[in-house]
Amino acid sequence: MLGGTAVWLITRSSDSGSPAGGAASKGTSGSASSTPGVSVNAKEFLDRIDKASKATFHVRYSTGSATGSHAVLEIWHTADRVRRDVQAVSATEGTAHTEEILANNKLVRCVLFAGKPWQCVGAPTSAGASVADPLQGADHDVAGRKVTVTVDTIAGHPAKCYTVAAGTTTAKPSRYCLSADNVPLRIDGGDGKPVDATNYDTNVPSSVFTPPAKVAGS
């Protein structure tokens, strides 16, 4: 479903699915660090995600499904403001465009359907946790799990990838790849919904954080 395509990109789960593809040229598994239950590789991964949360970047991701529907996820990110867009396309249901802006301690959610104007509403900032998360809410709990490091090339850029072992026998491993400047280029929470970057840059003008329509009730 078209709505479902947008929803799973906005609200991710991590209880099923398979890791994303991508050939790796070399890898290491790491050894125990000074933090109980967290390996050297896991600590490096968490440190880099923390740096990503403070970084400035603009990245576009693409995904598809067996039914022919596809979606584009686009992020504009700074240390204190984030905008997340999802454009979902379905052969049977048409297109939908959602836009979420987390800025100035406020969260605004907007939606656009074909033939309709933009509609925007305010939402509790507590609902914006996955918007602020560089990994889009994908599970990245590494405590007690083996983390393997490999290298890959995504969207023409070299990336360092961290594969996190599954936490249960029914779950799948997760895999996250970051550019040299800590931009997430592959996000695969092991939920069967991986997204790969198609391009990225560091151009994030202030204008992108302006809602496309008046916010209802404001």
Short mmCIF file of C-alpha atoms in Angstrom, two decimals:
data_model
loop_
_atom_site.label_atom_id
_atom_site.label_comp_id
_atom_site.label_asym_id
_atom_site.label_seq_id
_atom_site.Cartn_x
_atom_site.Cartn_y
_atom_site.Cartn_z
CA MET A 1 0.00 0.00 0.00
CA LEU A 2 1.14 3.54 -0.69
CA GLY A 3 0.41 4.74 2.84
CA GLY A 4 2.20 1.74 4.26
CA THR A 5 5.31 2.51 2.19
CA ALA A 6 5.51 5.96 3.73
CA VAL A 7 4.74 4.72 7.23
CA TRP A 8 7.45 2.06 7.36
CA LEU A 9 10.03 4.60 6.34
CA ILE A 10 8.84 6.95 9.08
CA THR A 11 8.28 4.33 11.80
CA ARG A 12 10.68 1.45 11.49
CA SER A 13 10.63 -1.88 13.31
CA SER A 14 13.45 -4.39 13.66
CA ASP A 15 11.81 -7.72 14.32
CA SER A 16 12.09 -9.30 10.87
CA GLY A 17 13.70 -9.07 7.46
CA SER A 18 17.13 -9.48 5.96
CA PRO A 19 20.27 -7.37 5.79
CA ALA A 20 21.06 -5.26 2.80
CA GLY A 21 23.39 -6.51 0.11
CA GLY A 22 26.73 -5.08 -0.86
CA ALA A 23 30.10 -6.69 -1.32
CA ALA A 24 32.71 -6.14 1.34
CA SER A 25 36.41 -6.21 0.65
CA LYS A 26 37.72 -6.79 4.17
CA GLY A 27 36.46 -6.99 7.72
CA THR A 28 37.29 -7.28 11.39
CA SER A 29 35.26 -8.39 14.37
CA GLY A 30 36.94 -6.37 17.13
CA SER A 31 37.78 -7.26 20.71
CA ALA A 32 36.43 -6.29 24.09
CA SER A 33 36.71 -2.63 25.06
CA SER A 34 36.78 -1.09 28.52
CA THR A 35 32.99 -0.74 28.43
CA PRO A 36 31.33 -3.95 29.64
CA GLY A 37 29.39 -5.69 26.87
CA VAL A 38 30.58 -3.28 24.16
CA SER A 39 33.38 -4.26 21.73
CA VAL A 40 35.92 -1.92 20.18
CA ASN A 41 34.02 -1.98 16.87
CA ALA A 42 30.71 -1.36 18.64
CA LYS A 43 32.13 1.62 20.52
CA GLU A 44 33.52 3.05 17.28
CA PHE A 45 30.11 2.63 15.65
CA LEU A 46 28.28 4.37 18.51
CA ASP A 47 30.84 7.19 18.56
CA ARG A 48 30.33 7.76 14.84
CA ILE A 49 26.54 7.78 15.16
CA ASP A 50 26.92 10.40 17.89
CA LYS A 51 29.04 12.48 15.49
CA ALA A 52 26.42 11.98 12.78
CA SER A 53 23.77 13.43 15.09
CA LYS A 54 25.77 16.68 15.18
CA ALA A 55 26.74 16.76 11.50
CA THR A 56 25.40 18.84 8.64
CA PHE A 57 24.32 16.86 5.59
CA HIS A 58 21.67 16.35 2.92
CA VAL A 59 21.15 12.78 1.76
CA ARG A 60 18.64 11.02 -0.49
CA TYR A 61 17.82 7.34 -0.08
CA SER A 62 15.82 5.02 -2.32
CA THR A 63 14.01 1.76 -1.72
CA GLY A 64 11.60 -0.50 -3.57
CA SER A 65 9.31 -3.47 -3.06
CA ALA A 66 8.25 -6.63 -4.86
CA THR A 67 4.87 -5.04 -5.61
CA GLY A 68 6.45 -2.33 -7.74
CA SER A 69 5.93 0.51 -5.28
CA HIS A 70 8.94 2.56 -4.30
CA ALA A 71 9.83 5.46 -2.07
CA VAL A 72 12.47 8.14 -1.78
CA LEU A 73 13.58 9.24 1.66
CA GLU A 74 15.34 12.61 1.83
CA ILE A 75 17.02 14.11 4.89
CA TRP A 76 18.33 17.60 5.60
CA HIS A 77 20.22 17.46 8.88
CA THR A 78 22.07 19.86 11.18
CA ALA A 79 22.99 19.68 14.85
CA ASP A 80 19.73 21.36 15.89
CA ARG A 81 17.32 21.05 12.94
CA VAL A 82 16.15 18.14 10.81
CA ARG A 83 13.76 17.76 7.90
CA ARG A 84 12.66 14.34 6.68
CA ASP A 85 10.69 13.86 3.45
CA VAL A 86 9.17 10.67 2.11
CA GLN A 87 7.84 10.50 -1.45
CA ALA A 88 6.00 7.22 -2.00
CA VAL A 89 4.81 6.01 -5.41
CA SER A 90 2.39 3.18 -6.03
CA ALA A 91 1.20 1.92 -9.42
CA THR A 92 -2.29 1.48 -7.99
CA GLU A 93 -2.59 4.31 -5.44
CA GLY A 94 -0.63 7.15 -6.98
CA THR A 95 1.79 9.29 -5.00
CA ALA A 96 2.04 10.76 -1.53
CA HIS A 97 4.57 13.15 -0.07
CA THR A 98 5.13 13.57 3.66
CA GLU A 99 7.37 16.17 5.26
CA GLU A 100 8.47 16.37 8.88
CA ILE A 101 10.40 19.31 10.29
CA LEU A 102 11.99 19.28 13.73
CA ALA A 103 13.28 22.75 14.52
CA ASN A 104 13.12 25.34 17.29
CA ASN A 105 11.85 22.69 19.72
CA LYS A 106 8.81 22.13 17.50
CA LEU A 107 7.75 19.24 15.27
CA VAL A 108 5.63 19.89 12.19
CA ARG A 109 4.18 17.14 10.02
CA CYS A 110 2.85 17.85 6.52
CA VAL A 111 1.26 15.66 3.85
CA LEU A 112 0.54 16.15 0.16
CA PHE A 113 -1.63 13.88 -1.96
CA ALA A 114 -2.07 14.19 -5.74
CA GLY A 115 -4.56 16.91 -6.57
CA LYS A 116 -4.71 18.19 -2.99
CA PRO A 117 -2.94 21.10 -1.26
CA TRP A 118 -0.32 20.65 1.44
CA GLN A 119 -1.71 20.17 4.95
CA CYS A 120 0.48 20.73 8.02
CA VAL A 121 -0.11 20.13 11.73
CA GLY A 122 1.99 20.48 14.84
CA ALA A 123 2.95 17.38 16.79
CA PRO A 124 4.59 16.70 20.18
CA THR A 125 8.36 16.90 19.97
CA SER A 126 8.44 13.54 21.77
CA ALA A 127 7.07 12.05 18.54
CA GLY A 128 10.11 13.28 16.65
CA ALA A 129 12.68 10.91 18.14
CA SER A 130 13.15 8.94 14.91
CA VAL A 131 13.31 12.19 12.90
CA ALA A 132 16.29 13.35 14.96
CA ASP A 133 17.96 9.92 14.82
CA PRO A 134 20.53 9.69 11.97
CA LEU A 135 19.54 6.01 11.62
CA GLN A 136 15.83 6.88 11.31
CA GLY A 137 14.74 4.89 14.35
CA ALA A 138 16.35 1.63 13.19
CA ASP A 139 17.45 -0.58 16.07
CA HIS A 140 21.18 -0.26 16.78
CA ASP A 141 21.55 -1.82 20.20
CA VAL A 142 25.08 -3.23 20.30
CA ALA A 143 25.36 -4.32 23.94
CA GLY A 144 26.67 -7.88 24.07
CA ARG A 145 26.58 -8.26 20.28
CA LYS A 146 29.41 -8.92 17.86
CA VAL A 147 30.02 -6.01 15.50
CA THR A 148 31.93 -6.71 12.28
CA VAL A 149 33.51 -3.93 10.23
CA THR A 150 33.74 -4.05 6.42
CA VAL A 151 34.18 -1.53 3.63
CA ASP A 152 31.91 -0.83 0.67
CA THR A 153 31.16 1.79 -1.96
CA ILE A 154 27.70 3.40 -1.89
CA ALA A 155 26.48 6.18 -4.20
CA GLY A 156 30.04 6.42 -5.48
CA HIS A 157 31.49 7.10 -2.04
CA PRO A 158 33.65 4.82 0.11
CA ALA A 159 31.84 3.72 3.26
CA LYS A 160 32.71 1.87 6.42
CA CYS A 161 30.02 -0.65 7.34
CA TYR A 162 29.10 -2.08 10.73
CA THR A 163 27.19 -5.36 10.82
CA VAL A 164 25.58 -5.94 14.22
CA ALA A 165 24.75 -9.52 15.14
CA ALA A 166 21.08 -10.28 15.77
CA GLY A 167 19.92 -10.05 19.36
CA THR A 168 17.62 -13.10 19.16
CA THR A 169 17.48 -16.33 17.18
CA THR A 170 14.48 -15.07 15.20
CA ALA A 171 15.98 -11.68 14.29
CA LYS A 172 18.33 -10.77 11.45
CA PRO A 173 21.65 -8.91 11.62
CA SER A 174 21.57 -5.17 11.04
CA ARG A 175 24.04 -3.27 8.87
CA TYR A 176 24.90 0.40 8.78
CA CYS A 177 27.37 2.09 6.43
CA LEU A 178 28.78 5.56 7.01
CA SER A 179 30.80 7.90 4.82
CA ALA A 180 34.15 9.25 5.94
CA ASP A 181 32.34 12.28 7.39
CA ASN A 182 29.83 10.11 9.31
CA VAL A 183 26.85 10.40 6.97
CA PRO A 184 24.72 7.22 7.04
CA LEU A 185 24.73 5.83 3.48
CA ARG A 186 23.06 2.48 4.18
CA ILE A 187 20.50 1.89 6.93
CA ASP A 188 19.42 -1.71 7.44
CA GLY A 189 17.92 -2.46 10.83
CA GLY A 190 17.46 -6.14 9.95
CA ASP A 191 13.76 -5.50 9.39
CA GLY A 192 13.67 -6.20 5.66
CA LYS A 193 13.42 -2.48 4.91
CA PRO A 194 16.96 -1.36 4.00
CA VAL A 195 17.56 2.02 2.42
CA ASP A 196 20.62 3.01 0.40
CA ALA A 197 21.80 6.52 -0.33
CA THR A 198 21.72 7.55 -3.98
CA ASN A 199 23.56 10.84 -3.37
CA TYR A 200 24.54 13.22 -0.60
CA ASP A 201 26.08 16.64 0.00
CA THR A 202 26.47 19.17 2.79
CA ASN A 203 24.17 21.86 1.36
CA VAL A 204 21.45 22.55 3.97
CA PRO A 205 19.95 26.05 3.48
CA SER A 206 17.75 27.47 6.24
CA SER A 207 14.84 27.71 3.81
CA VAL A 208 14.32 23.93 3.80
CA PHE A 209 13.03 24.14 7.38
CA THR A 210 10.07 26.33 6.42
CA PRO A 211 6.79 24.31 6.27
CA PRO A 212 5.14 24.24 2.82
CA ALA A 213 1.79 25.45 4.25
CA LYS A 214 0.36 27.17 7.30
CA VAL A 215 0.49 24.93 10.33
CA ALA A 216 -3.04 24.21 11.57
CA GLY A 217 -3.72 25.84 14.92
CA SER A 218 -0.66 28.06 14.80
#
